[in-house]
XYZ file of N, CA and C in Angstrom:
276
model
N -10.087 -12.947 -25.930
C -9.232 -13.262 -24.782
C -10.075 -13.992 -23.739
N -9.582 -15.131 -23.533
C -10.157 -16.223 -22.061
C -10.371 -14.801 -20.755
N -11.024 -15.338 -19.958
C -11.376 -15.086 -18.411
C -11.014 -15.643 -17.337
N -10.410 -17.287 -18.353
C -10.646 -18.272 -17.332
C -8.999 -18.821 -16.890
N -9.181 -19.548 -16.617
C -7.749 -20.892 -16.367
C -6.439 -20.627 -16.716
N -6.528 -20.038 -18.595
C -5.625 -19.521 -19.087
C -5.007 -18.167 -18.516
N -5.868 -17.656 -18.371
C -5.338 -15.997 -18.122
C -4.921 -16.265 -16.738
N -5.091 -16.716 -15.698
C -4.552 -16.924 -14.528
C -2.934 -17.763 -14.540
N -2.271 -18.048 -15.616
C -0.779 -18.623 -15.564
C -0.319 -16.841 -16.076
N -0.500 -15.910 -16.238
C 0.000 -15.170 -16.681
C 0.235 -13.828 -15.748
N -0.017 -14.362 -14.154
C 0.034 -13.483 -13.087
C 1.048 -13.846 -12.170
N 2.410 -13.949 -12.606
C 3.945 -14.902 -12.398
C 4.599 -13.621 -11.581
N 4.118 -12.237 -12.332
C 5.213 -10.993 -11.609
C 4.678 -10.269 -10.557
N 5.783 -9.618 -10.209
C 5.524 -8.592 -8.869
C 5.863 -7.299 -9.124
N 5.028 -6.492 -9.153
C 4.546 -5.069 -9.380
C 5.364 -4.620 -8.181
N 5.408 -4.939 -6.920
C 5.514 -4.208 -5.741
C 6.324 -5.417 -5.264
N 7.707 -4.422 -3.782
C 8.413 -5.085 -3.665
C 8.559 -4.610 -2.346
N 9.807 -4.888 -1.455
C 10.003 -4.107 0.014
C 10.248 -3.264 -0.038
N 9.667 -2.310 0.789
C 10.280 -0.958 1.074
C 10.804 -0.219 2.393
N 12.019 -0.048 2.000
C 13.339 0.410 2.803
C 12.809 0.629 3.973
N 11.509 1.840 4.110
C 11.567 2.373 5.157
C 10.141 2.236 6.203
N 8.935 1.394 5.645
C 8.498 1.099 6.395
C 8.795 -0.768 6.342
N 9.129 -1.061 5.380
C 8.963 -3.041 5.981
C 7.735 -3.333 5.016
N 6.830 -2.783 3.980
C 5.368 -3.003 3.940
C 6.189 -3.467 2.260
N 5.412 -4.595 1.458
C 5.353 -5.149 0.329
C 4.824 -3.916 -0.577
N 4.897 -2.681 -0.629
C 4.388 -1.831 -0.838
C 5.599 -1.045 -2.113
N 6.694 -1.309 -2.292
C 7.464 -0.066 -2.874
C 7.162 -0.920 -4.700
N 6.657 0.245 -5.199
C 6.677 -0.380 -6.850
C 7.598 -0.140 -7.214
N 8.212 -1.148 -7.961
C 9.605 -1.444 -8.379
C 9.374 -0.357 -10.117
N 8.530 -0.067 -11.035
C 9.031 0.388 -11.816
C 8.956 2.484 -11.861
N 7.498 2.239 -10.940
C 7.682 4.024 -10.131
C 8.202 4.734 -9.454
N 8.864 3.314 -8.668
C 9.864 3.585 -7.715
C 9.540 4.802 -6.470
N 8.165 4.298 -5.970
C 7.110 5.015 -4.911
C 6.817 3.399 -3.967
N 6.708 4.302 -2.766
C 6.410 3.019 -2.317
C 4.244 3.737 -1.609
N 3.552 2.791 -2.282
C 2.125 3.219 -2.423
C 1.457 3.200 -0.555
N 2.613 2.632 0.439
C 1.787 2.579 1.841
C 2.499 4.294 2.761
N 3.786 4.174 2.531
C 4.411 4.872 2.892
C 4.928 6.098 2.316
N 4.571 6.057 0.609
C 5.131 7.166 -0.202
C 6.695 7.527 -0.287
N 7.568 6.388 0.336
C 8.863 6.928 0.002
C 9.285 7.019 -1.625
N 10.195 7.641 -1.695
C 11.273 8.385 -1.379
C 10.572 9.909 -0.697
N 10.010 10.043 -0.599
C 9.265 11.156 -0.069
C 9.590 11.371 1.629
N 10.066 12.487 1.338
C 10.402 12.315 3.016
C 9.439 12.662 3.992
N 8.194 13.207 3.318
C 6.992 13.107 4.621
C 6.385 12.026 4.336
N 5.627 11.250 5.695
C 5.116 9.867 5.809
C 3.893 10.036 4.892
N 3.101 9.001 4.292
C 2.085 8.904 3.214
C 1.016 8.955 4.458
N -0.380 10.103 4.606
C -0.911 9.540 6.338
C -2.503 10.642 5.607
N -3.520 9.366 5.942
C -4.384 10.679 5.272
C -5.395 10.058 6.685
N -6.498 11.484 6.760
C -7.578 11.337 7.631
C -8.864 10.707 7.898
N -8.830 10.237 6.677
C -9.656 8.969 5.738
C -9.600 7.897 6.188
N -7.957 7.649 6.717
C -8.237 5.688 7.110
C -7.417 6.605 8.440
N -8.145 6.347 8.979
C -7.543 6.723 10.887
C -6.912 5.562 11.817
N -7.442 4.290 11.061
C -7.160 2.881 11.148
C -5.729 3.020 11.301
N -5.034 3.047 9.675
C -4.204 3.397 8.962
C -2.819 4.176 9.587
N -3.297 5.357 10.116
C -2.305 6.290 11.347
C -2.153 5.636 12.397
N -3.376 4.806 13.380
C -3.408 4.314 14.623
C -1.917 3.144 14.365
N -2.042 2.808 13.192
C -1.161 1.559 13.175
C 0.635 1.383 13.521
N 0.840 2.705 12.364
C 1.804 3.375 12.799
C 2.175 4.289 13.289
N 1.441 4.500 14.548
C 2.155 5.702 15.369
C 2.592 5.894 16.370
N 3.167 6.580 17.072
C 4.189 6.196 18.315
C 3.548 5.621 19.169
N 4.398 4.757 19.497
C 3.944 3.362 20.685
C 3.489 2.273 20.329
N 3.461 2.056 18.743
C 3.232 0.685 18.086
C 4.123 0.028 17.787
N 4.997 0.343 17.828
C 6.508 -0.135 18.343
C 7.287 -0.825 19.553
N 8.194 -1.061 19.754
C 9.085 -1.064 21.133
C 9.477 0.034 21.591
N 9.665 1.042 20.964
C 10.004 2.497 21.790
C 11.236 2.780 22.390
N 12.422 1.955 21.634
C 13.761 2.010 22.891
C 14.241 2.655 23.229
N 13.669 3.754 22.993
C 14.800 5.716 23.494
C 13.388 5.812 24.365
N 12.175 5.949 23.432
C 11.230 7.237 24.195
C 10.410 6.614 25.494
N 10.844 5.320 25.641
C 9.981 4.827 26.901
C 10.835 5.267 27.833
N 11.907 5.801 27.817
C 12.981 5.932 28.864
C 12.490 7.312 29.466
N 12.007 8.085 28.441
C 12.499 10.050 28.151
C 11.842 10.581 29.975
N 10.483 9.718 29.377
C 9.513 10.408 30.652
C 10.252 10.237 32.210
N 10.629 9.039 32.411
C 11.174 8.758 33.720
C 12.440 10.122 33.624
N 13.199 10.298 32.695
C 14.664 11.049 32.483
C 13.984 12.061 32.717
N 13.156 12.820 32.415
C 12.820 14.214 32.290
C 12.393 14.413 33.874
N 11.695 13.366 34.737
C 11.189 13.687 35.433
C 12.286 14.200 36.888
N 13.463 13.175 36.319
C 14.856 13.781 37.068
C 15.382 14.614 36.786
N 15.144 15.626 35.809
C 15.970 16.640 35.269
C 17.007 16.329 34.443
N 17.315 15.291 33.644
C 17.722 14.877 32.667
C 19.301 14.932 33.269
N 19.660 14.219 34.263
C 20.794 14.100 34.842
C 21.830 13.328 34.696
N 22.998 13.397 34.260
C 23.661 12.297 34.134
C 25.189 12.856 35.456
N 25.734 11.621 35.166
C 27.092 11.409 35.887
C 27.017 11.472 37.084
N 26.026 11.517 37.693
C 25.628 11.698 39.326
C 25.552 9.827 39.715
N 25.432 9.884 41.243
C 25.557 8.577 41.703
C 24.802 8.987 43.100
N 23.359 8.136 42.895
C 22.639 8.472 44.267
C 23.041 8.287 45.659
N 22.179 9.324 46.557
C 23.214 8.949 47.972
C 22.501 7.653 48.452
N 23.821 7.492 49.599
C 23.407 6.121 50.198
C 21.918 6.358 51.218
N 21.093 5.611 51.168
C 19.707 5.860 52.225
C 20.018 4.959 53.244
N 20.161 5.529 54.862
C 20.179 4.763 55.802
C 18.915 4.495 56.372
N 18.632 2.944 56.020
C 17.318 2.802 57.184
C 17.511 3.102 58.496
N 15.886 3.318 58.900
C 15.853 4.009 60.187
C 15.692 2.571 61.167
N 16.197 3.144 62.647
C 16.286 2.021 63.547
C 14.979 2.115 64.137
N 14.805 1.007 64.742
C 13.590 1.090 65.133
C 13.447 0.543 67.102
């Protein structure tokens, strides 16, 4: 068997494909695992080894469109249906 020229037309397929739940070229289509994220698995694939790896995806590497809100909400007491009072400036 060649090493060379030949054996390189024979690398046409894709082992790995998208996966659902992170976005990563990662889900193997015939194990049907996805090797970044480990789905169908419902805990995230996350080891202590590549810390890189966690930093990448973890909260706040994102846009955040609920939890950037929470802190300001909590700090009001998580209030709704209220309507602030009017503030009269002072005369001077």
């Amino acid at each position: 068997m060649t090493k060379g020229t030949t054996s390189r037309g024979e690398r046409g397929h894709h082992s790995h494909t998208l996966c659902r739940r992170c976005g990563n070229r990662s889900f193997h289509t015939r194990l049907l695992r996805c090797a970044s994220c480990s789905f169908p698995n419902p805990r995230m694939r996350r080891y202590h080894w590549s810390v890189q790896a966690i930093r990448r995806r973890t909260t706040g590497a994102g846009r955040m469109r609920y939890l950037k809100d929470v802190q300001r909400k909590a700090s009001n007491g998580f209030r709704e249906g209220t309507v602030a009072k009017r503030q009269v400036a002072k005369k001077q």
